[in-house]
mmCIF file of C-alpha atoms in Angstrom:
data_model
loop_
_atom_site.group_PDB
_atom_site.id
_atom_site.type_symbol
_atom_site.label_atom_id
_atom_site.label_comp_id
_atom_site.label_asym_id
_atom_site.label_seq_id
_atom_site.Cartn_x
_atom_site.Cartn_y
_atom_site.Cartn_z
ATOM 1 C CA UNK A 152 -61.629 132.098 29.074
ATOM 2 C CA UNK A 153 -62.472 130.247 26.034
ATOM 3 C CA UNK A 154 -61.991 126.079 25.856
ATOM 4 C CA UNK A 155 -59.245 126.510 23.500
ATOM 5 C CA UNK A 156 -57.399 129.226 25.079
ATOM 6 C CA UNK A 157 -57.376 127.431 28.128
ATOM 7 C CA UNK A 158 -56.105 124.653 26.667
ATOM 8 C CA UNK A 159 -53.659 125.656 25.133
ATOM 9 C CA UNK A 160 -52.499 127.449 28.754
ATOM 10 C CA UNK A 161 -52.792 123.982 30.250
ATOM 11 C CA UNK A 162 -50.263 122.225 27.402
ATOM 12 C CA UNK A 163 -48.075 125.055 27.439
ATOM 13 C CA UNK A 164 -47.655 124.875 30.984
ATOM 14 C CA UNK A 165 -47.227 121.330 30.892
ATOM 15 C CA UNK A 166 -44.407 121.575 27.890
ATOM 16 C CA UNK A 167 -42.129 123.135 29.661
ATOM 17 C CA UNK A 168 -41.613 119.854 31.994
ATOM 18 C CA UNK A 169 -37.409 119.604 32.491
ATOM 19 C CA UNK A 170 -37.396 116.068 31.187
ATOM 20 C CA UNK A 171 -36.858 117.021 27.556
ATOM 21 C CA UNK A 172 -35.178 114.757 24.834
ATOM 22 C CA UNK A 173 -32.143 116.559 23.353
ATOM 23 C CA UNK A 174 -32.640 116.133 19.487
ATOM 24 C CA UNK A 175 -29.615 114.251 19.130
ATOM 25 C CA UNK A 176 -30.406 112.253 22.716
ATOM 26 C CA UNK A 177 -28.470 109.461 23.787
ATOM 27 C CA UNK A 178 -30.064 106.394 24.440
ATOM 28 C CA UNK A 179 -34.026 105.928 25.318
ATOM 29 C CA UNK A 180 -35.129 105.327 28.859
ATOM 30 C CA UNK A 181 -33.866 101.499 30.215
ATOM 31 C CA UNK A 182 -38.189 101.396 31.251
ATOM 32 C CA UNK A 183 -39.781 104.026 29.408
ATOM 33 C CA UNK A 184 -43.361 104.508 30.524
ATOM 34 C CA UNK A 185 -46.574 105.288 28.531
ATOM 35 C CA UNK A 186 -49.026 107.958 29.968
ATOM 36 C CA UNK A 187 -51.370 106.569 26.676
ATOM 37 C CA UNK A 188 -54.078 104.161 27.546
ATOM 38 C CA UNK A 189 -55.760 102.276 24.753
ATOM 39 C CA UNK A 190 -57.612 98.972 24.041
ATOM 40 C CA UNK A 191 -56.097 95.872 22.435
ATOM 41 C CA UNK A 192 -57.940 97.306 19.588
ATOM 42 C CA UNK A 193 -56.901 100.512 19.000
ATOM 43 C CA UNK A 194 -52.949 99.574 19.575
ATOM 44 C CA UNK A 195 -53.889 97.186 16.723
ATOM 45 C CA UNK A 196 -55.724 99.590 14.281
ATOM 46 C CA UNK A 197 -58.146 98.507 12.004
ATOM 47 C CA UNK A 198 -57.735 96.712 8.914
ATOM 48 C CA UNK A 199 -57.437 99.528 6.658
ATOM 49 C CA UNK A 200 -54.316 99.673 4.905
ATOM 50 C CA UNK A 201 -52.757 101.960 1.659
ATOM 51 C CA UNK A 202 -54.645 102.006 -0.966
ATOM 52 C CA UNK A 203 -57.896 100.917 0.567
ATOM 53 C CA UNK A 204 -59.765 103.417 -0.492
ATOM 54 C CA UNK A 205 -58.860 106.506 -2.800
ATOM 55 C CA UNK A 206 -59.848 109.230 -0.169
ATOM 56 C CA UNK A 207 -58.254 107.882 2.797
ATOM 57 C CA UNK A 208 -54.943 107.239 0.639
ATOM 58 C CA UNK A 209 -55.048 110.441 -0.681
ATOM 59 C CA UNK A 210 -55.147 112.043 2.555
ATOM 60 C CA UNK A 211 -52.293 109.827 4.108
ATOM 61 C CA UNK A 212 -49.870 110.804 1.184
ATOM 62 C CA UNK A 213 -50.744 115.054 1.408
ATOM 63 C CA UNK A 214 -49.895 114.219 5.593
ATOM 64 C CA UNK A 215 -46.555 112.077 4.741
ATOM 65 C CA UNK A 216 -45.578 114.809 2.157
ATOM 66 C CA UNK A 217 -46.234 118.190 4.312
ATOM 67 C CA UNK A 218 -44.455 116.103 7.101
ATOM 68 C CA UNK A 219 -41.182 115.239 5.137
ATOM 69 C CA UNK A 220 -39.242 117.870 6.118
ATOM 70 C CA UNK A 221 -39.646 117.405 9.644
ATOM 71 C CA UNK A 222 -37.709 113.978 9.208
ATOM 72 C CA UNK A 223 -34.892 116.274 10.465
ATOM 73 C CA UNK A 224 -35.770 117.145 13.879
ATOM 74 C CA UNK A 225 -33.945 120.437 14.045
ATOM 75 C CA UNK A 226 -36.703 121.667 11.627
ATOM 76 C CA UNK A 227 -39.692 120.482 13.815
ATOM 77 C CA UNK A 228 -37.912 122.100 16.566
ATOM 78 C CA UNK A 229 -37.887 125.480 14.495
ATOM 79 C CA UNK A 230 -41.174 125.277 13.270
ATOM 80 C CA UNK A 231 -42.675 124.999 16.996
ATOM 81 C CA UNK A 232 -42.905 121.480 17.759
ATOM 82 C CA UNK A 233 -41.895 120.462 21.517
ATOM 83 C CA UNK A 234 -41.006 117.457 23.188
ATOM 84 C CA UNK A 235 -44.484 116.318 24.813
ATOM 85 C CA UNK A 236 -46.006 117.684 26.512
ATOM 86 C CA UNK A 237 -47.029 114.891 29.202
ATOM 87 C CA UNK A 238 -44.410 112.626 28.592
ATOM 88 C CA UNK A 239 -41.112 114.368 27.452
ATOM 89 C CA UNK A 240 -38.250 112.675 27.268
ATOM 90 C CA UNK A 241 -39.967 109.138 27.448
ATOM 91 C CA UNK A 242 -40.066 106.716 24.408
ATOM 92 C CA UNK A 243 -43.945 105.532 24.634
ATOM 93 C CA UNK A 244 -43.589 101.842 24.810
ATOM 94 C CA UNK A 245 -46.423 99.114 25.827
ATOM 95 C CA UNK A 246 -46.716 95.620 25.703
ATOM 96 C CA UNK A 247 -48.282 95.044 22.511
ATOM 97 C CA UNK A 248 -45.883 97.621 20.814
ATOM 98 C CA UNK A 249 -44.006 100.916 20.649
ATOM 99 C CA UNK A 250 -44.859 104.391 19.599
ATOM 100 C CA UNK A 251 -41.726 106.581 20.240
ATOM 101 C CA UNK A 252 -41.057 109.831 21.452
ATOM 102 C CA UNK A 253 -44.121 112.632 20.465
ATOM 103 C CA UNK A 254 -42.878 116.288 19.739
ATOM 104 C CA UNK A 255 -46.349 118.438 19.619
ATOM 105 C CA UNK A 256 -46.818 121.815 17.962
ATOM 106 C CA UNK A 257 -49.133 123.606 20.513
ATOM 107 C CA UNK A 258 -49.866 125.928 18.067
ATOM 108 C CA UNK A 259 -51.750 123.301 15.767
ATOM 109 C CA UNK A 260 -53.204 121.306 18.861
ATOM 110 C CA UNK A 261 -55.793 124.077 18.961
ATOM 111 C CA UNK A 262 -56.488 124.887 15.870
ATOM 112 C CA UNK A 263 -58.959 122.848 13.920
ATOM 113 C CA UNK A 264 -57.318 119.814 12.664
ATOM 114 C CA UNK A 265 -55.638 119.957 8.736
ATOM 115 C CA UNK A 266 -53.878 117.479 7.142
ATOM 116 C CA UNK A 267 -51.037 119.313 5.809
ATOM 117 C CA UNK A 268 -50.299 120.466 9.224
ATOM 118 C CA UNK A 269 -49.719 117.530 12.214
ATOM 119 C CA UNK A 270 -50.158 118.458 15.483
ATOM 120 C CA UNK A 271 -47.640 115.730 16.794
ATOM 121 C CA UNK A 272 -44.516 113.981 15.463
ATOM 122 C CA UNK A 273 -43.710 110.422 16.413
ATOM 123 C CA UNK A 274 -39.745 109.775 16.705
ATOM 124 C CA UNK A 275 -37.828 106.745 17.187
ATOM 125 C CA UNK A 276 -34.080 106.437 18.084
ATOM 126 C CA UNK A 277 -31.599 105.233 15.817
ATOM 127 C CA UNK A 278 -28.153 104.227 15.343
ATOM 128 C CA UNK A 279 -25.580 104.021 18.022
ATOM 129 C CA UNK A 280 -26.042 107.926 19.072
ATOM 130 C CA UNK A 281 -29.412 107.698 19.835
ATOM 131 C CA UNK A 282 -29.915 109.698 16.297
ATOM 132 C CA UNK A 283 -33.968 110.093 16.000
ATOM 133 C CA UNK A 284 -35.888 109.119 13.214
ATOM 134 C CA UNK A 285 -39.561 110.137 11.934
ATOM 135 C CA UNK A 286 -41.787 107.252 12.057
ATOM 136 C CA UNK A 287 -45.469 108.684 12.855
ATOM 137 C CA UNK A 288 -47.566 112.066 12.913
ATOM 138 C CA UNK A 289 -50.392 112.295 14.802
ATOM 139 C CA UNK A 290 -53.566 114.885 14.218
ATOM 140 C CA UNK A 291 -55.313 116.157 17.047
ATOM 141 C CA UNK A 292 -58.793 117.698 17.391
ATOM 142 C CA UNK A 293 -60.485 119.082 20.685
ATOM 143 C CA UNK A 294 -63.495 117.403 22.294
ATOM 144 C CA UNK A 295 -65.812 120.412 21.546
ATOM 145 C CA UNK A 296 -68.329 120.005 24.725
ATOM 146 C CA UNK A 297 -64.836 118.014 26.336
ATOM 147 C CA UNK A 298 -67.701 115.320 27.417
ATOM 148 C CA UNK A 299 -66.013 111.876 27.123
ATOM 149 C CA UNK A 300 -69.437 110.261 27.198
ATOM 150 C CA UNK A 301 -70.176 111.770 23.820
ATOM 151 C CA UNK A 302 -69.110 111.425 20.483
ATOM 152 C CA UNK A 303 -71.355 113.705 18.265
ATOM 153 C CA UNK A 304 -67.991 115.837 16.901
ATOM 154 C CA UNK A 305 -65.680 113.017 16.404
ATOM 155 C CA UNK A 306 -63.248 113.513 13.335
ATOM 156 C CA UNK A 307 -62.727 111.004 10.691
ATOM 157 C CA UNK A 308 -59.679 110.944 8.465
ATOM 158 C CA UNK A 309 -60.682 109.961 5.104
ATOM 159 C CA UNK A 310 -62.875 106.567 5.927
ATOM 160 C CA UNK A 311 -60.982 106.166 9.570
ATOM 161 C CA UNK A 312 -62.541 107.591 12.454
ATOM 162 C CA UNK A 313 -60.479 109.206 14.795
ATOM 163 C CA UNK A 314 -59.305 107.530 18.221
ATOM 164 C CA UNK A 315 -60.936 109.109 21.720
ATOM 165 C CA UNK A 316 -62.992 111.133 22.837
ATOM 166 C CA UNK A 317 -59.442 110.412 25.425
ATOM 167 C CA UNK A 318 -59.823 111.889 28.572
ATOM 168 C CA UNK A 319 -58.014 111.536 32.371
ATOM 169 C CA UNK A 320 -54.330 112.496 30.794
ATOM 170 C CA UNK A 321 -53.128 115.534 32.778
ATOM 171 C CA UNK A 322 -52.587 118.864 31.679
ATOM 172 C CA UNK A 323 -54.511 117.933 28.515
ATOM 173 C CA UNK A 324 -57.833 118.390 27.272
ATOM 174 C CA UNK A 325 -60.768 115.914 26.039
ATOM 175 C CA UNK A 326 -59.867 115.277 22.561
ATOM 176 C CA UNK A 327 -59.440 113.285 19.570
ATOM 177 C CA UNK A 328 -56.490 111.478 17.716
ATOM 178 C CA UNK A 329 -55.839 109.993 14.752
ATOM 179 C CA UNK A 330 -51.848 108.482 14.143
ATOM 180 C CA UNK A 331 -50.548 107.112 10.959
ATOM 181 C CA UNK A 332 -47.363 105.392 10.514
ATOM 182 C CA UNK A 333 -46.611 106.538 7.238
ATOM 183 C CA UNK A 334 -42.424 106.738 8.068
ATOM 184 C CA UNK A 335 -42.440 103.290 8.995
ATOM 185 C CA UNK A 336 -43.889 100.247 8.221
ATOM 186 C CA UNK A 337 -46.173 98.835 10.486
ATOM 187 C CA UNK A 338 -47.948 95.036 9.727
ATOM 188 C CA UNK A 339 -51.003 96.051 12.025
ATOM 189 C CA UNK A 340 -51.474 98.267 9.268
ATOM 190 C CA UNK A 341 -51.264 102.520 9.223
ATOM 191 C CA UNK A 342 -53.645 103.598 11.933
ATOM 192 C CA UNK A 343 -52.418 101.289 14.478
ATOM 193 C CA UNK A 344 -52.354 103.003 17.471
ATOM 194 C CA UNK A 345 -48.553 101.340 18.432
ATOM 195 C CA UNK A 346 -46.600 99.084 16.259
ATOM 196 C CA UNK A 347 -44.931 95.829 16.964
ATOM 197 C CA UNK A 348 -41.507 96.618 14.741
ATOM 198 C CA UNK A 349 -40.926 100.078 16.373
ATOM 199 C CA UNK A 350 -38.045 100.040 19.040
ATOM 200 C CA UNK A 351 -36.934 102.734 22.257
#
């Protein structure tokens, strides 16, 4: 069974946990929980920011367009995106920030990463039904030998090298990340891994 194939087995199993976030949930979880580990660093990004460079900004507006209609989130629903898949139904919150709730598309988790199509969507809740709003996307590459010790096949996007190689989070593979907030603003800048403003 081939790497991808089998990971895409492992995430599909692992999507179809119970605790899944209605699109039109309530509230968040009173402690929600974060199966992400990161450094300091990484939750704070680098110090890129828009217009940095012409490449990197060009890329982040052809990901926030091809991502605008999933601002609704009975569209991302229709078009294959799940709550998950480790951490369904939990708003992704640490101390130095918040990320939200992450709907994947399993499909595009194992293909080879594109910018016009986002393997995850970041949501945050809003307004006093618990309403969610886009705030993130997320691209997602395997780790090709899924060795965390090297780093050969990391991505970059634009100028920004992708986060990982991440490994130890269940039901998923050794992989790469990269996140950009570009639905919300976020002062420790775009590819911050978690952002200080966002709220669960």
């Amino acid at each position: 069974m081939s790497l991808k194939t089998t990971a895409v087995a492992a995430l599909a199993v692992a999507a179809m946990a119970p605790a899944a976030l209605p699109i039109e949930a309530a509230a968040a979880p009173t402690q929600p929980t974060s199966t992400l580990t990161t450094t300091a660093a990484a939750e704070r990004g680098s110090p890129w920011d828009w217009g940095q460079d012409k490449a990197t900004t060009k890329l982040l507006l052809e990901g926030k367009a091809a991502s605008a209609k999933y601002r609704d989130p009975a569209k991302a629903v229709a078009d294959g995106y799940v709550p998950g898949p480790v951490d369904a139904g939990v708003c992704v919150k640490r101390s130095g920030g918040t990320r939200g709730y992450h709907y994947s598309n399993l499909q595009v988790m194992q293909s080879p990463w594109d910018v016009k199509k986002p393997a995850v969507l970041v949501y945050q809740p809003i307004g006093a039904h618990g309403a969610l709003r886009l705030v993130a996307v997320e691209w997602f590459s395997l780790d090709r030998d899924q060795d965390p010790s090297t780093t050969q096949d990391r991505p970059y996007f634009g100028s920004q090298p992708f986060i990982g190689p991440v490994a130890g989070i269940p039901n998923v593979p050794v992989h790469y990340y990269a996140i950009a907030w570009v639905w919300q603003d976020n002062p420790w800048g775009v590819f911050a891994d978690v952002n200080p403003t966002g709220i669960c």
